[in-house]
Short mmCIF file of C-alpha atoms in Angstrom, two decimals:
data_model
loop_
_atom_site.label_atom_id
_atom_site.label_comp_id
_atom_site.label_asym_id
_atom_site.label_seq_id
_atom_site.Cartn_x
_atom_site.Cartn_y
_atom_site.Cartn_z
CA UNK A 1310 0.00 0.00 0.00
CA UNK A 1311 1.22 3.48 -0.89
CA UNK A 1312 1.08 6.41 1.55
CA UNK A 1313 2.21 8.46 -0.17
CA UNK A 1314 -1.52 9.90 -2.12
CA UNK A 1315 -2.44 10.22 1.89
CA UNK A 1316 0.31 12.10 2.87
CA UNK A 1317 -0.62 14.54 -0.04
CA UNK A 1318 -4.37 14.57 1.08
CA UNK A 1319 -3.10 15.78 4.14
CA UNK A 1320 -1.18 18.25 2.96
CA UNK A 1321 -3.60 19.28 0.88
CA UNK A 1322 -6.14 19.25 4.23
CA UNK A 1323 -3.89 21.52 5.85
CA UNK A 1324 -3.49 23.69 3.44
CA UNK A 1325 -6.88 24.46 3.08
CA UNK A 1326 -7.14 24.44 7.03
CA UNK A 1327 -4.87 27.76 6.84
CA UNK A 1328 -7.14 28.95 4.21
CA UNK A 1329 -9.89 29.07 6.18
CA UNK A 1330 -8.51 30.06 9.68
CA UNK A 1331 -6.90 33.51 8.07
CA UNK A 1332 -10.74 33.89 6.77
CA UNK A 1333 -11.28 33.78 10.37
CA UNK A 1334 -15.18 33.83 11.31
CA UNK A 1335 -16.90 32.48 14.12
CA UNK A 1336 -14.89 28.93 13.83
CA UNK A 1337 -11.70 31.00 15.19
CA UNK A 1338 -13.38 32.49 17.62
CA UNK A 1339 -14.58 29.45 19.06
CA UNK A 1340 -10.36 28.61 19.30
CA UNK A 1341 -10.54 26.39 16.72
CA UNK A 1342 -7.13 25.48 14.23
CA UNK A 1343 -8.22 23.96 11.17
CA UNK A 1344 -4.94 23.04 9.82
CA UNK A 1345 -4.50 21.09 13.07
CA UNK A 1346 -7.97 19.91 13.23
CA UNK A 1347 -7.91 18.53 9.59
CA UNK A 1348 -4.05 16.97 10.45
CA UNK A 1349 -5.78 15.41 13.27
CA UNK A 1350 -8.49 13.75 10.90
CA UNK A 1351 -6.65 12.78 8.54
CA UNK A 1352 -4.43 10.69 11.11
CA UNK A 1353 -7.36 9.48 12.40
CA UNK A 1354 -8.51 8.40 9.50
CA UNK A 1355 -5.08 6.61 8.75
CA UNK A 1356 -4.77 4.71 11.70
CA UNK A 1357 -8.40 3.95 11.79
CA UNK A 1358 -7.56 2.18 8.21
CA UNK A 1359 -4.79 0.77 9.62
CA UNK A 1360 -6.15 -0.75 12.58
CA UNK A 1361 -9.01 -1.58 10.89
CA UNK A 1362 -7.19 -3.47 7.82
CA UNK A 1363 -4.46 -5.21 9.76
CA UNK A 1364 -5.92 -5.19 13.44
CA UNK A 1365 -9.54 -5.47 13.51
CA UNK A 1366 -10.27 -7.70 10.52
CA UNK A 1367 -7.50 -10.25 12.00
CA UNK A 1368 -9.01 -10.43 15.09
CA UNK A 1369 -12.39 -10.62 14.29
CA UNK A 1370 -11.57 -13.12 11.66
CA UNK A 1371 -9.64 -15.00 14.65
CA UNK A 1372 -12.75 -14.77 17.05
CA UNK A 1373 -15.16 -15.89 14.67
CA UNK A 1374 -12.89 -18.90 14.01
CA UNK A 1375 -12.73 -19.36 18.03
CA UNK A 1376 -16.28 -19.08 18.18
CA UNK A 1377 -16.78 -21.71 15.45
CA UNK A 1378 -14.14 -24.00 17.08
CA UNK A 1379 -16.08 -23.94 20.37
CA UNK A 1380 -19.77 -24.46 18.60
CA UNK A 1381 -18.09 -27.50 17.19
CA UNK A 1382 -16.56 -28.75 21.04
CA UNK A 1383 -19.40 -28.20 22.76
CA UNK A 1384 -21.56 -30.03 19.66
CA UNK A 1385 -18.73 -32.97 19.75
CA UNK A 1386 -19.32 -32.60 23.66
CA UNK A 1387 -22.82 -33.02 23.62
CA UNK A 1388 -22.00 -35.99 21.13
CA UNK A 1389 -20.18 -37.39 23.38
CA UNK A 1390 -21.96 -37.37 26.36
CA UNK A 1391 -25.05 -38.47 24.66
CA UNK A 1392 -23.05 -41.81 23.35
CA UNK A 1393 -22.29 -42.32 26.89
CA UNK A 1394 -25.79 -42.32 28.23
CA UNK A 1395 -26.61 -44.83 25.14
CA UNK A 1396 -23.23 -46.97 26.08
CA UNK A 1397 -24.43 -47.07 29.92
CA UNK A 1398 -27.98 -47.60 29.53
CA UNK A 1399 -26.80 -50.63 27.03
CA UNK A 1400 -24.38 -51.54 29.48
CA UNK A 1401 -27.19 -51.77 32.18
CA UNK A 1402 -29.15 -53.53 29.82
CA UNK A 1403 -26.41 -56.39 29.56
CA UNK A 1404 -26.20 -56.70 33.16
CA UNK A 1405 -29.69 -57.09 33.68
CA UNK A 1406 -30.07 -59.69 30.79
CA UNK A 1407 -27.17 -61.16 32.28
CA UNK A 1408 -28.47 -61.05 36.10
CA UNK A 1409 -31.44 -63.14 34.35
CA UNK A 1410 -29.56 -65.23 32.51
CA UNK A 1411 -27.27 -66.29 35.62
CA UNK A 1412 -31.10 -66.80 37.70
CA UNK A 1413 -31.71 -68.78 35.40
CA UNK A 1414 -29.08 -71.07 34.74
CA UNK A 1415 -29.29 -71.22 38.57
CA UNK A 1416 -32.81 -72.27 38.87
CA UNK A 1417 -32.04 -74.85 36.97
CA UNK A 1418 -29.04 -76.16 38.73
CA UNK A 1419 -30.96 -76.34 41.49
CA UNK A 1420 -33.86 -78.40 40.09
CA UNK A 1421 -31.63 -80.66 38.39
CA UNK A 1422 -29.48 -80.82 42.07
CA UNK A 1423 -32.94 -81.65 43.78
CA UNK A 1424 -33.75 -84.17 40.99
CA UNK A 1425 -30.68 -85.87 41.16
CA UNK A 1426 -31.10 -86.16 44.94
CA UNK A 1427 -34.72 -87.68 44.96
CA UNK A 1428 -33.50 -90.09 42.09
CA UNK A 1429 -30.74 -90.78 43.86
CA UNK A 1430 -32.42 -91.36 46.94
CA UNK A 1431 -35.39 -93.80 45.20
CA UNK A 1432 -32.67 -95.88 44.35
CA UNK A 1433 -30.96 -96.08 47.37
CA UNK A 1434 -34.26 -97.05 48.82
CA UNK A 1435 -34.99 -99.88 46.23
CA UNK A 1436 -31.56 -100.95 46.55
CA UNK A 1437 -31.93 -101.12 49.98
CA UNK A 1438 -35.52 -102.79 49.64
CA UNK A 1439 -34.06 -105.27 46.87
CA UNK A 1440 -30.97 -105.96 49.76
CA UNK A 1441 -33.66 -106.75 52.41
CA UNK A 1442 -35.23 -109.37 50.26
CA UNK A 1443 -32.49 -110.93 48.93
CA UNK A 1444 -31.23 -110.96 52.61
CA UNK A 1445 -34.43 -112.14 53.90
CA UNK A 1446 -34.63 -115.14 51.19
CA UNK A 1447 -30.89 -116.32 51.94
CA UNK A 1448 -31.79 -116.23 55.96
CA UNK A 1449 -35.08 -118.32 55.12
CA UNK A 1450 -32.99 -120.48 53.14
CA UNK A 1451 -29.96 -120.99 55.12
CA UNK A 1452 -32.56 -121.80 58.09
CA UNK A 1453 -34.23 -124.22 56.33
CA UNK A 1454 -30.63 -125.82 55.30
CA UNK A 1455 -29.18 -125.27 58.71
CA UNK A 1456 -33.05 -127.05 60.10
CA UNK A 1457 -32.32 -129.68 57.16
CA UNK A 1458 -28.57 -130.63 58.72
CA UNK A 1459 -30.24 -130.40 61.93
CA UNK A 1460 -32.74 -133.13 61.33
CA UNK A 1461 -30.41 -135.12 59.73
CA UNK A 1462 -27.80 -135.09 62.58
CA UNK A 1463 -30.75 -135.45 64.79
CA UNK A 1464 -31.91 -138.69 63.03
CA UNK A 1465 -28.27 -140.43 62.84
CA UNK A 1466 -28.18 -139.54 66.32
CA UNK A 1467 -30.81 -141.11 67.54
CA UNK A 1468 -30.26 -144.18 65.18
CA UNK A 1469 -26.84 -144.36 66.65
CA UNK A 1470 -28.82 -143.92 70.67
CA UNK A 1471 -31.34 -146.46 69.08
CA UNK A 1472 -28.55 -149.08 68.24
CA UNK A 1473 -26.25 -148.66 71.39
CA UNK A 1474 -29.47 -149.12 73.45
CA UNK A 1475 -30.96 -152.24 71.73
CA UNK A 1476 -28.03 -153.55 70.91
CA UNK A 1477 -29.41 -155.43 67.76
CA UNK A 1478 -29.00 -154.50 64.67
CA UNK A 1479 -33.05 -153.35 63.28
CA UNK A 1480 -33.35 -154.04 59.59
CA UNK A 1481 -33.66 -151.00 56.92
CA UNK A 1482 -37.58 -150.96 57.10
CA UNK A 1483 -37.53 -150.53 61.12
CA UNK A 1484 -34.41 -148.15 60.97
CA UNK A 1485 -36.32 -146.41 58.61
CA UNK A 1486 -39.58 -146.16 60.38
CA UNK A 1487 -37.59 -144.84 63.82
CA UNK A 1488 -36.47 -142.27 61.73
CA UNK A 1489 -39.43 -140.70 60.40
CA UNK A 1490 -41.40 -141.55 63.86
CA UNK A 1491 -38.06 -139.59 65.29
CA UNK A 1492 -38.54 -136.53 62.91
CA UNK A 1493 -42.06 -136.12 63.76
CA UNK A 1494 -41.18 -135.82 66.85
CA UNK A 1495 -38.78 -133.14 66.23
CA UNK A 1496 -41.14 -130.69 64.20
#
């Protein structure tokens, strides 16, 4: 940029400034100086397009882009924070299926558990039952092979009593009929 057409305006401003304060009138008897007055606007004018070229439009430029940049962070913010709610209420959502899942699962461990127990416990009990009998027929038979042996020991006995008593010796049909006549006797 070239100053040099302003310097000449203001030149040219003072100038006329003179002009007008040797005219006098009421403006210099009010104490006014043109020339200075006019030098004064025309710097204020220059630095006024100089601030407002290099200075103001820089900053404002550099405010606006600070106000966009915020906007956009408190918009990415909000963003944010509203993906968060979404991720915890999800997340609660999980644990509660999960809390339901896990009662479940449960529930049915401990159905299967109880179950198990009566099943295993019916068996036990027939097992035991099926023990009993089985015990009870082997006693019942064991008696009745023990009460066999017994009658048979008794009945040699006695033929053996029955021979060292009489001293004779009986023939097979007597021995025989002592015998049975003894066993009678016994039941």
């Amino acid at each position: 940029m070239d100053i040099h057409p302003i310097l000449l305006a203001a030149e040219t401003a003072v100038e006329t400034a003179q002009h007008a304060e040797s005219a006098g009138g009421v403006v210099g008897t009010l104490g006014l100086n043109w020339k200075l007055f006019v030098a004064q606007l025309v710097n204020f004018s220059v630095i006024l397009f100089i601030l407002w070229r290099w200075v103001f439009k820089p900053v404002a430029g550099a405010l606006e882009a600070r106000r966009q940049k915020i906007e956009q962070s408190v918009k990415k913010a909000g963003d944010i924070d509203r993906q968060q709610q979404e991720l915890q209420a999800r997340r609660e959502q999980e644990l509660k299926q999960a809390r339901l899942e896990a009662e479940t699962v449960l529930n049915k461990a401990l159905a299967e558990a109880q179950n198990i127990k009566q099943h295993t416990i019916a068996d036990t009990h027939t097992q035991t039952e099926k023990m009993l009998a089985e015990a009870r027929v082997s006693m019942h038979a064991e008696k009745d092979q023990m009460f066999s042996e017994l009658r048979e020991e008794v009945a040699n006995l006695t033929v053996m009593v029955a021979e060292k008593v009489l001293r004779e010796k009986l023939d097979e049909k007597k021995d025989r009929k002592m015998i049975e006549e003894a066993l009678k006797q016994i039941k």
